[in-house]
Amino acid sequence: MTRIAGLAGNRGRNLLRIAEREPGGAELAVVLTDDPDAPVLEGATERGIPTEVVERSDDSREAHDRRLLDALDGYDVDLVCLDGYMRVLTDEYLDDAPPTFNVHPSLLPAFPGADAHEQVLDSGVGITGCTVHIATEEVDGGPIVTQEAVPVYANDDADSLKTRVLQRAEFAAYPRAVRWFAEGAIEIEGEGDDREVRVERDATDDFPSRRMTNEERRAQLRYGENPHQAAAVYADPTSEATSVVDADQLNPEAKALSYNNYNDADGALGLIEEFDEPAAAVIKHTNPAGCAVADDLATAYERALATDPMSAFGGIVALNRECDAATAEQVVDSYKEVVVAPGYTDDALSTFREKENLRVLDVGTFGEQARFREKPLAGGRLVQERDAQVITPDDLEVVTEREPTEDQLETMCFAWQVIKHVKSNAILLADGTETVGVGMGQVSRVDAVRLAAMKADEHAEGKDPEGSVLASDAFFPFPDGIEAAATAGVEAVVQPGGSMRDDEVVAAADDLGLAMAHTGQRAFRHD
C-alpha cells in the first residue's frame, strides 16, 4: 500500500478528499502543517489520521525543512502531497524527501504564483484549471504530472472561479495523480530540480483511462422531462453523426423543441437509420409504436401508423427518405409533435407548416451513426458501443422441427432490427416488414408477450397477431411465453437462445407447431 504524507497550510480539502477516496489504494498516513490553528488538523483527527505541527521559527528555511523531515521520519511514506502549503521547499528537503506533489490552481506554465485566479480573470482566457506537478525549488515550475481544465464564465469572480477549480479540477486531478503513482504508472527520474516525470499514458483506444468532452450549450430548454425540472441541450461540435441536435427546424411557427422532443426524436432517428429501403417509424416515449419498410415512403408510414394509431397520438414520426406530399398528408391527419427526415419537398413543407406546433426537423443526408452511447450515472457515466448488430437469414439457427419459411426468415431479420430499439423486456410481433404489436418495458417476458398480443388484437388497424412472427430481445426463461404466443396466433419465433431451459422452450414450440430460430445474441435496451 502506498503511504502518503500531506503538507497543508489551511483546510487541506484536497488531502481530506484523497484520504476518503484512497485512490489506487493509497493511504494518507499523516498530515503535517506549520500552523497550529490550521483547520486541516481537526479534519484529520476526525478521520483518525495522525498529525504533526512543524511551526515556523526564526531559523533558516533549510533548518525548518530539516525539522520537517525529522517529523516525517518514522511514518515510512512513499509520497508527499502539498495542499496550500505556502512555503518554497529547499534542497535540504528535496534531496532527502520522498517524491513530492503539489497542486496549483491554473494550467501551468500559465499563471504561476499566489494570485492565479486573478491573473486568469485579468487575461480574459476562457479556460483555466489546475496542474499537479513535482515540487522543486522553482515556484510552480516542477515537471507536470497531470492537468484538468474547467471553463471560465463571463460572470466569474475570483471566489467563484476558485470554487470551480477546486471542485471540478483539483478534486479530479490530484486523486488521479496519486492513483497513477500508487499503481506504478509514474516514473520519476533524476534528483532535485533535475527530476523528470514519465507517465504511462494510454495509446489511442476506444475506452481510454481518461475522457475529455467538448460540448457547448446549444439551447436553454423550457423545462426538462417535467415542468418543474430545468434543462438544456448541449452539442458536440466535433461529431460527424447525423443528429437531431444540429437539425434545421423548418416550421417557423412551431415552438422550440422540448427535452422530451429531443429525446424521442433521437430515438426515432436511431431506429430509422437501421434500414436502407423506404422506412417510417412512430415513436412514443422513445419506444416504437410502429415501424415499417415498404416500396415507398407513404406506404411505409401508413403501415407503421396502423400498428398502434392510438399510442401514436402526440408521437414522433421518423422517415429515412425525403418526405413527399403524400406522406405529409397522412402525418398531419392526426396530432404529432415532431417529424424527422433527411429532407422535404416544397409541397410537404407547405402541408406541415399549416400545423403551427409541429416541429419539422431536417437532419440532412444520413451519414455515420454515433459509435458510442452514453448514460450518465450519479458520480460517473456508462459508455458502450452502439448496438450495430445486423442479422441475415444465414445467421439464424433453426432449432425446431418446423422450418421457418423464407418470408418468415426475412420477417425475423426485420423484427430484430426494430426490437433493438424497444425497451426491455421487449416482444415485437411482425408480418412481412411491418410491426403488428409491440410489448415494451415489462419486468416479465410473458407479460411482454401478452401486451404485444393485446396491442395487435385491440389497437392495430387492418392487422392482427394471427400468423405473425414474434421477436424476443432475450431468451425465454420458461415455456410460458411461447405458450402465450401460440395462443395469440404467432407461427414463428426469433430469440437469442441461451436459457438453462432452452430444451423445454424448444419442446414447447414443437408441441405447439411453431417454428423457432436462435440469433445467438440478445438485444437488450434499458434506457
mmCIF file with all atom_site columns, C-alpha atoms in Angstrom, residues 24 58 75 99 122 132 141 162 171 179 197 210 212 242 273 282 392 395 432 440 479 502:
data_model
loop_
_atom_site.group_PDB
_atom_site.id
_atom_site.type_symbol
_atom_site.label_atom_id
_atom_site.label_alt_id
_atom_site.label_comp_id
_atom_site.label_asym_id
_atom_site.label_entity_id
_atom_site.label_seq_id
_atom_site.pdbx_PDB_ins_code
_atom_site.Cartn_x
_atom_site.Cartn_y
_atom_site.Cartn_z
_atom_site.occupancy
_atom_site.B_iso_or_equiv
_atom_site.pdbx_formal_charge
_atom_site.auth_seq_id
_atom_site.auth_comp_id
_atom_site.auth_asym_id
_atom_site.auth_atom_id
_atom_site.pdbx_PDB_model_num
ATOM 1  C CA . GLY A 1 24  ? -5.169  3.331   -6.073  1.00 0.00 ? 24  GLY A CA 1
ATOM 2  C CA . ASP A 1 58  ? 13.389  32.381  13.176  1.00 0.00 ? 58  ASP A CA 1
ATOM 3  C CA . TYR A 1 75  ? 5.896   7.299   9.113   1.00 0.00 ? 75  TYR A CA 1
ATOM 4  C CA . PRO A 1 99  ? 8.715   12.401  -4.272  1.00 0.00 ? 99  PRO A CA 1
ATOM 5  C CA . ASP A 1 122 ? -7.495  39.722  -15.933 1.00 0.00 ? 122 ASP A CA 1
ATOM 6  C CA . VAL A 1 132 ? -0.364  18.605  -10.358 1.00 0.00 ? 132 VAL A CA 1
ATOM 7  C CA . GLY A 1 141 ? 7.961   25.118  -12.104 1.00 0.00 ? 141 GLY A CA 1
ATOM 8  C CA . LYS A 1 162 ? -11.600 29.293  -7.073  1.00 0.00 ? 162 LYS A CA 1
ATOM 9  C CA . PHE A 1 171 ? -10.729 17.136  -6.871  1.00 0.00 ? 171 PHE A CA 1
ATOM 10 C CA . ARG A 1 179 ? -3.684  6.776   -8.173  1.00 0.00 ? 179 ARG A CA 1
ATOM 11 C CA . VAL A 1 197 ? 8.372   12.620  -14.881 1.00 0.00 ? 197 VAL A CA 1
ATOM 12 C CA . ARG A 1 210 ? -9.379  9.401   -19.099 1.00 0.00 ? 210 ARG A CA 1
ATOM 13 C CA . MET A 1 212 ? -12.359 14.769  -22.089 1.00 0.00 ? 212 MET A CA 1
ATOM 14 C CA . THR A 1 242 ? -26.457 12.548  -38.092 1.00 0.00 ? 242 THR A CA 1
ATOM 15 C CA . GLU A 1 273 ? -31.279 4.690   -39.749 1.00 0.00 ? 273 GLU A CA 1
ATOM 16 C CA . VAL A 1 282 ? -43.681 6.387   -34.990 1.00 0.00 ? 282 VAL A CA 1
ATOM 17 C CA . THR A 1 392 ? -29.402 -12.168 -42.033 1.00 0.00 ? 392 THR A CA 1
ATOM 18 C CA . ASP A 1 395 ? -27.106 -16.038 -39.173 1.00 0.00 ? 395 ASP A CA 1
ATOM 19 C CA . GLY A 1 432 ? -43.593 -9.044  -43.578 1.00 0.00 ? 432 GLY A CA 1
ATOM 20 C CA . MET A 1 440 ? -42.226 -2.985  -24.224 1.00 0.00 ? 440 MET A CA 1
ATOM 21 C CA . PRO A 1 479 ? -42.111 -22.133 -21.895 1.00 0.00 ? 479 PRO A CA 1
ATOM 22 C CA . ASP A 1 502 ? -33.844 -23.965 -23.868 1.00 0.00 ? 502 ASP A CA 1
#
